[in-house]
Short mmCIF file of C-alpha atoms in Angstrom, two decimals:
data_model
loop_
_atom_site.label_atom_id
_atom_site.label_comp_id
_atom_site.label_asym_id
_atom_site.label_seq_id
_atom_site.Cartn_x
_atom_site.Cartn_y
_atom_site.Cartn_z
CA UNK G 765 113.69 110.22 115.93
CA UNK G 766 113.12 113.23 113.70
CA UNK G 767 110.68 116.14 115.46
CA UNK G 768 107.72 116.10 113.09
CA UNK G 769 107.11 119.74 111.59
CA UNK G 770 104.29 121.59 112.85
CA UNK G 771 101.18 123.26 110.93
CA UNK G 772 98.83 125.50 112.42
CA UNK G 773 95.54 125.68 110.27
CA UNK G 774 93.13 128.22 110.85
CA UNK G 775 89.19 127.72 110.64
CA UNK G 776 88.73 124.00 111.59
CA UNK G 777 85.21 124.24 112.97
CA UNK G 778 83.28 121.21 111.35
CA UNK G 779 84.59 117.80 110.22
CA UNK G 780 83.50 118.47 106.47
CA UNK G 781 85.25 121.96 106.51
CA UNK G 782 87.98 122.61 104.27
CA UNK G 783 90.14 123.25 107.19
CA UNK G 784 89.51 120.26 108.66
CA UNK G 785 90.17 118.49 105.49
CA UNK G 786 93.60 120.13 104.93
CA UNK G 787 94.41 118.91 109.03
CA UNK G 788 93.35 115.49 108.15
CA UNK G 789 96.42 115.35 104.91
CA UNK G 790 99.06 117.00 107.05
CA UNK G 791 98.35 114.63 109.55
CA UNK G 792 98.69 111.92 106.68
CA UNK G 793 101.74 113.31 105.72
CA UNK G 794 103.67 113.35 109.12
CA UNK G 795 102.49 117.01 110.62
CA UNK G 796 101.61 117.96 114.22
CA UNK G 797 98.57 120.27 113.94
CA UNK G 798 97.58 122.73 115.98
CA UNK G 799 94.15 124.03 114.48
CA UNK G 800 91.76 127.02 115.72
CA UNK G 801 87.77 126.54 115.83
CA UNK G 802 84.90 129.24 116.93
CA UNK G 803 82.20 128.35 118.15
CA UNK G 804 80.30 131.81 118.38
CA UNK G 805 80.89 131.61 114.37
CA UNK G 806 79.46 128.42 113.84
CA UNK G 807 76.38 129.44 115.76
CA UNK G 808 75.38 132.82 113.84
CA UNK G 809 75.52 130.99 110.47
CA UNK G 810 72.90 128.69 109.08
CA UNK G 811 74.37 125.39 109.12
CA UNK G 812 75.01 125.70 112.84
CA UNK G 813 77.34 124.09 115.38
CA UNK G 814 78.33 120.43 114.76
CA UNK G 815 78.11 119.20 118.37
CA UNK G 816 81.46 117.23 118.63
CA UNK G 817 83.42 118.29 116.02
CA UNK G 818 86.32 119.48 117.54
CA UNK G 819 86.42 116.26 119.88
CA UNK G 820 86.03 114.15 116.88
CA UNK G 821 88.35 116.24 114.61
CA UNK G 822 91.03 115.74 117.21
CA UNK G 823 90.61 111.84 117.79
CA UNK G 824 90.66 111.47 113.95
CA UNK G 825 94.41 113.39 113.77
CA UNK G 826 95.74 111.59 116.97
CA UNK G 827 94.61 108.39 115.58
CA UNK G 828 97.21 109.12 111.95
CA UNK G 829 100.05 108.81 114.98
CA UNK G 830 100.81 112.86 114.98
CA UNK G 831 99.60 115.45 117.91
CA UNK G 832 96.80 117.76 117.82
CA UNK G 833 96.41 120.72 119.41
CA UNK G 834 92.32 122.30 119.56
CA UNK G 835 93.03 126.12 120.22
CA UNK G 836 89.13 128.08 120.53
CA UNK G 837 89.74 131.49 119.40
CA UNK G 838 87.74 134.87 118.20
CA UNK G 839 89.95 135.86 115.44
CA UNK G 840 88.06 139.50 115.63
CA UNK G 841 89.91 140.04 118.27
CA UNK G 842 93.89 141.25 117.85
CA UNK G 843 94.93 139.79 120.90
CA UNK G 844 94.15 136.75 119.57
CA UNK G 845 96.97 135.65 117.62
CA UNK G 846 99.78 136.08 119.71
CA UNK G 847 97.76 133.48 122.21
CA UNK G 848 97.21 131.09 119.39
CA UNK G 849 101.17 131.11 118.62
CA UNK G 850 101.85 130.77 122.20
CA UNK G 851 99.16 127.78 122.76
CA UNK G 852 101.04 125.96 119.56
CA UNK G 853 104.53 126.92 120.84
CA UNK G 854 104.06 125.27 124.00
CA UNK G 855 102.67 121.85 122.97
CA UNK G 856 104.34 121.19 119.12
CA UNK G 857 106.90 123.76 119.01
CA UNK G 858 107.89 126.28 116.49
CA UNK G 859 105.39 126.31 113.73
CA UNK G 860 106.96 125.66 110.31
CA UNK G 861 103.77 126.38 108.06
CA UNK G 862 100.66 128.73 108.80
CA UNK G 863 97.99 127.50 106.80
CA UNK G 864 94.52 130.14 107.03
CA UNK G 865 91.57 128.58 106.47
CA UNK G 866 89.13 131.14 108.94
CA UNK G 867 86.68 133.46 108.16
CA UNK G 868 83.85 135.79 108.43
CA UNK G 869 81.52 135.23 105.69
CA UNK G 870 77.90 136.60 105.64
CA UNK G 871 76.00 136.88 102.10
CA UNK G 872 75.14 140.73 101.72
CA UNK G 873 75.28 143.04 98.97
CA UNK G 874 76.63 147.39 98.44
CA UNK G 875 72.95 148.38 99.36
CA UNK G 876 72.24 146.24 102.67
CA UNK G 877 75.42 145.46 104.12
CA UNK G 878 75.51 146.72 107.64
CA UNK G 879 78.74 149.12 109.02
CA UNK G 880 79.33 146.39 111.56
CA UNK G 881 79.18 143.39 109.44
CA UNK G 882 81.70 145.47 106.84
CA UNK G 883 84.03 146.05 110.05
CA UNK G 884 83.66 142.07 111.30
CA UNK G 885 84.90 140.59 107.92
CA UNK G 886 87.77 143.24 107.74
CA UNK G 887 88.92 142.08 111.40
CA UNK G 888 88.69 138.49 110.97
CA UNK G 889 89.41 138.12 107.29
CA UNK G 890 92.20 140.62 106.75
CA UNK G 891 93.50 142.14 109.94
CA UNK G 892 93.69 139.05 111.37
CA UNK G 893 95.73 137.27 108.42
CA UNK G 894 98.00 140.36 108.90
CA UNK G 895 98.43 139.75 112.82
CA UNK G 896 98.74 136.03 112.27
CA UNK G 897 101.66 136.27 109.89
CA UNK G 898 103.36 139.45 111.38
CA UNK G 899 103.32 136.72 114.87
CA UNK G 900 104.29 133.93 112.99
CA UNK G 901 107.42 135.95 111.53
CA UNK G 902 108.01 137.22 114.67
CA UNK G 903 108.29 133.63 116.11
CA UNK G 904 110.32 131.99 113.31
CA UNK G 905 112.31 129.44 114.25
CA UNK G 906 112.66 126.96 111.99
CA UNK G 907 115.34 125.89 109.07
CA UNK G 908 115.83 128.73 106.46
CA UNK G 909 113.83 127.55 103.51
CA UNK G 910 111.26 125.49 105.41
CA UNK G 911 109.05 127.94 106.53
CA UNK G 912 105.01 127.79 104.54
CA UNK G 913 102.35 130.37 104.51
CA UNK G 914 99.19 129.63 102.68
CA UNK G 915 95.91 131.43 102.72
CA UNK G 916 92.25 130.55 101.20
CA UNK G 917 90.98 133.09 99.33
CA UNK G 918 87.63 133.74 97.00
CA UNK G 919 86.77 136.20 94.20
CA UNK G 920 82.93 136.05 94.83
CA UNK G 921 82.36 139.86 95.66
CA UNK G 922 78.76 140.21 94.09
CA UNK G 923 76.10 139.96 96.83
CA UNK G 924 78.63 138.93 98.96
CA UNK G 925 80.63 142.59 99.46
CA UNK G 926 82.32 142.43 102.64
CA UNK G 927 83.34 138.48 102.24
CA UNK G 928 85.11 139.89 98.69
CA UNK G 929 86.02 142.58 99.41
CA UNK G 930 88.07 141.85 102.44
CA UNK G 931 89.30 138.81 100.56
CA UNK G 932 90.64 140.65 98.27
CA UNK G 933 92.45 142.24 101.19
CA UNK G 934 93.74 139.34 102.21
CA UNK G 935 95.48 138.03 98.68
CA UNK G 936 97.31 141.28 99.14
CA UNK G 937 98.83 140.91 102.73
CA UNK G 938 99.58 137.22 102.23
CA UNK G 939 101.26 137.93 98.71
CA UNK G 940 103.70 140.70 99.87
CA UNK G 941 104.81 138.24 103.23
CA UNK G 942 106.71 136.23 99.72
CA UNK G 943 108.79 139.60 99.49
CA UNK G 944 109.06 141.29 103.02
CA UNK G 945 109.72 137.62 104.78
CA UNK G 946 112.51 136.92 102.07
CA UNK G 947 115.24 136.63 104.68
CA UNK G 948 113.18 134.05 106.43
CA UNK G 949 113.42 131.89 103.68
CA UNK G 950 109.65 130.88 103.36
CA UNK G 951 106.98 130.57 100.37
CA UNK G 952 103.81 132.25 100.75
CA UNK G 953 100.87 131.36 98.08
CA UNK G 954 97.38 131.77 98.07
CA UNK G 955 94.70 129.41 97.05
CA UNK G 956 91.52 130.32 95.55
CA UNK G 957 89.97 126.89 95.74
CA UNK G 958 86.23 127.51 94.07
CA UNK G 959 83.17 126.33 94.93
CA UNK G 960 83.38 123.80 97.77
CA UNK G 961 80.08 122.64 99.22
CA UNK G 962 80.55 122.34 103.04
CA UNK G 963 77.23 122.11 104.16
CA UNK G 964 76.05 126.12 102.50
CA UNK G 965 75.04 125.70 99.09
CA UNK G 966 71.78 124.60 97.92
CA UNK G 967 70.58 121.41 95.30
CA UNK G 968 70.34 124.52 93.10
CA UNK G 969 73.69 125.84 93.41
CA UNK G 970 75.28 122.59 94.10
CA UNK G 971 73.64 121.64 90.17
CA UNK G 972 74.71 125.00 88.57
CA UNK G 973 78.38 125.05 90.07
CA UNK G 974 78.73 121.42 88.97
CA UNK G 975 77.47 122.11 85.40
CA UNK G 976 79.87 124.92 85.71
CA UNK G 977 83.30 122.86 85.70
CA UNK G 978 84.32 120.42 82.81
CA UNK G 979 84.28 117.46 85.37
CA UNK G 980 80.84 117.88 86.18
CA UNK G 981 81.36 117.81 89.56
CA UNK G 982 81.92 120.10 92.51
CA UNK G 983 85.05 120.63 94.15
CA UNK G 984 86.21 118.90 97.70
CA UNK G 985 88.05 119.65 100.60
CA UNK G 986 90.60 116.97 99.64
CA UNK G 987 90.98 118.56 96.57
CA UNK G 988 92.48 121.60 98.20
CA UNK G 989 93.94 119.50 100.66
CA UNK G 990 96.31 117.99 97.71
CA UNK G 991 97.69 121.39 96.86
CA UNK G 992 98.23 122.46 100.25
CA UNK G 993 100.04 119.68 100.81
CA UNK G 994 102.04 119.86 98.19
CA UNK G 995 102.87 123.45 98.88
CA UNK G 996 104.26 122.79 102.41
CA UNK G 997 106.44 119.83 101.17
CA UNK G 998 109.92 120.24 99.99
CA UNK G 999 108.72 120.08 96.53
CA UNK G 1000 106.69 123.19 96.60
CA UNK G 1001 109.42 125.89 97.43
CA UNK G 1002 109.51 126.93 93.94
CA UNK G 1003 106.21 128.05 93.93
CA UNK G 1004 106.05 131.38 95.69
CA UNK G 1005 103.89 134.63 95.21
CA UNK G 1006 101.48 133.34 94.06
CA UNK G 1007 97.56 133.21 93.40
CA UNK G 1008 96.57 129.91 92.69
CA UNK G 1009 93.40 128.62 91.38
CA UNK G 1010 92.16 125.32 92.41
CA UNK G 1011 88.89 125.33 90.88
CA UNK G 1012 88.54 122.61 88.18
CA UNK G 1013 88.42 124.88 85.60
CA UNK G 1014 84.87 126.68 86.89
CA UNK G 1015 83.24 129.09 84.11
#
């Protein structure tokens, strides 16, 4: 029997997450998963912590015949990679695709956002993506040409400063991984996947963001989850270096 490839998606807190959804199709499509939640996270933000979720997250991916792998992890902290790598490496194996779904998102604007919230979204959304990659090229061990790095990005800056702005941060570290990793053989794209209503938007915004796309509707976690998917498979090696918008056409 073939070894099934292994993904390790970041930011799979809640079973209606977009990580979680991206999990459930590589699961679907023959990947191990090893996935990273945080708790603490879950708990600061409004929609709070979905008691179970990682339990139930888990059962669900075992259940479509592959292995999960539940790693908790701070990604503010830098040590924190290189234990996530190692927790993957010794149940799945080598990790073939790094998919980054995490991060540190807290709505603030130039005039009240605080020093340390500025500092938080810069570890978690950008220095992290930087330590997770620079560890996953440093582990490489798979077949030249199979190797996937995606990353979730957003372009909402207004009101929401350090969230942009270290987003932005983030498009640029995951981008230049397509050039400096070229000997590895591996893609690495980033997905800008609009608004997705995971339990954070109000019947306001969920009304004006649907208005705002010429399906009338919002977007889904499966929706991204198609791309993704499509990205690790053979099929997607052409695509490289890129910034890719999966937003339904959104005004």
């Amino acid at each position: 029997m073939l070894e099934r490839p292994v993904a390790l998606v970041t930011g799979v807190g809640r079973t209606v997450g977009i990580g979680a959804g991206i999990a459930r199709r590589l699961a679907e499509s023959g990947w191990d998963v090893a996935f990273t939640y945080w708790t603490a996270y879950d708990e600061r933000m409004t929609w709070g912590v979905q008691d179970g979720a990682t339990a139930e997250i888990t059962a669900e991916l075992t259940g479509l015949g592959v292995t999960a792998v539940p790693i908790e992890a701070d990604l503010a902290d830098p040590a924190a990679p290189e234990r996530i790598f190692a927790a993957a490496a010794d149940r799945l194996g080598p990790v073939t695709a790094l998919v980054m779904c995490h991060c540190e998102s807290v709505d603030s604007s130039i005039r009240d956002t605080t020093v340390e919230s500025f500092d938080r979204h810069f570890a978690v959304n950008a220095r992290a993506t930087w330590l997770l990659i620079r560890e996953y090229a440093r582990r490489y061990a798979v077949p030249h040409g199979t190797g996937r790095i995606v990353a979730l990005t957003s372009d909402h800056t207004v009101h929401n400063l350090p969230y942009g702005a270290s987003k932005g941060a983030l498009d640029r570290i995951t981008l230049a991984a397509a050039q400096e990793l070229s000997d590895l053989g591996l893609t690495a794209n980033v997905i800008n996947p609009g608004p997705i209503d995971t339990g954070w938007m109000t019947e306001e915004l969920r009304i004006a963001c649907a208005q705002g796309t010429p399906l009338g509707r919002l977007g889904t976690p499966a929706d991204t989850a198609d791309l993704v998917d499509f990205l690790l498979s053979p099929r997607g090696q052409w695509i490289n270096g890129q910034l890719l918008k999966s937003n339904g056409g959104s005004a």
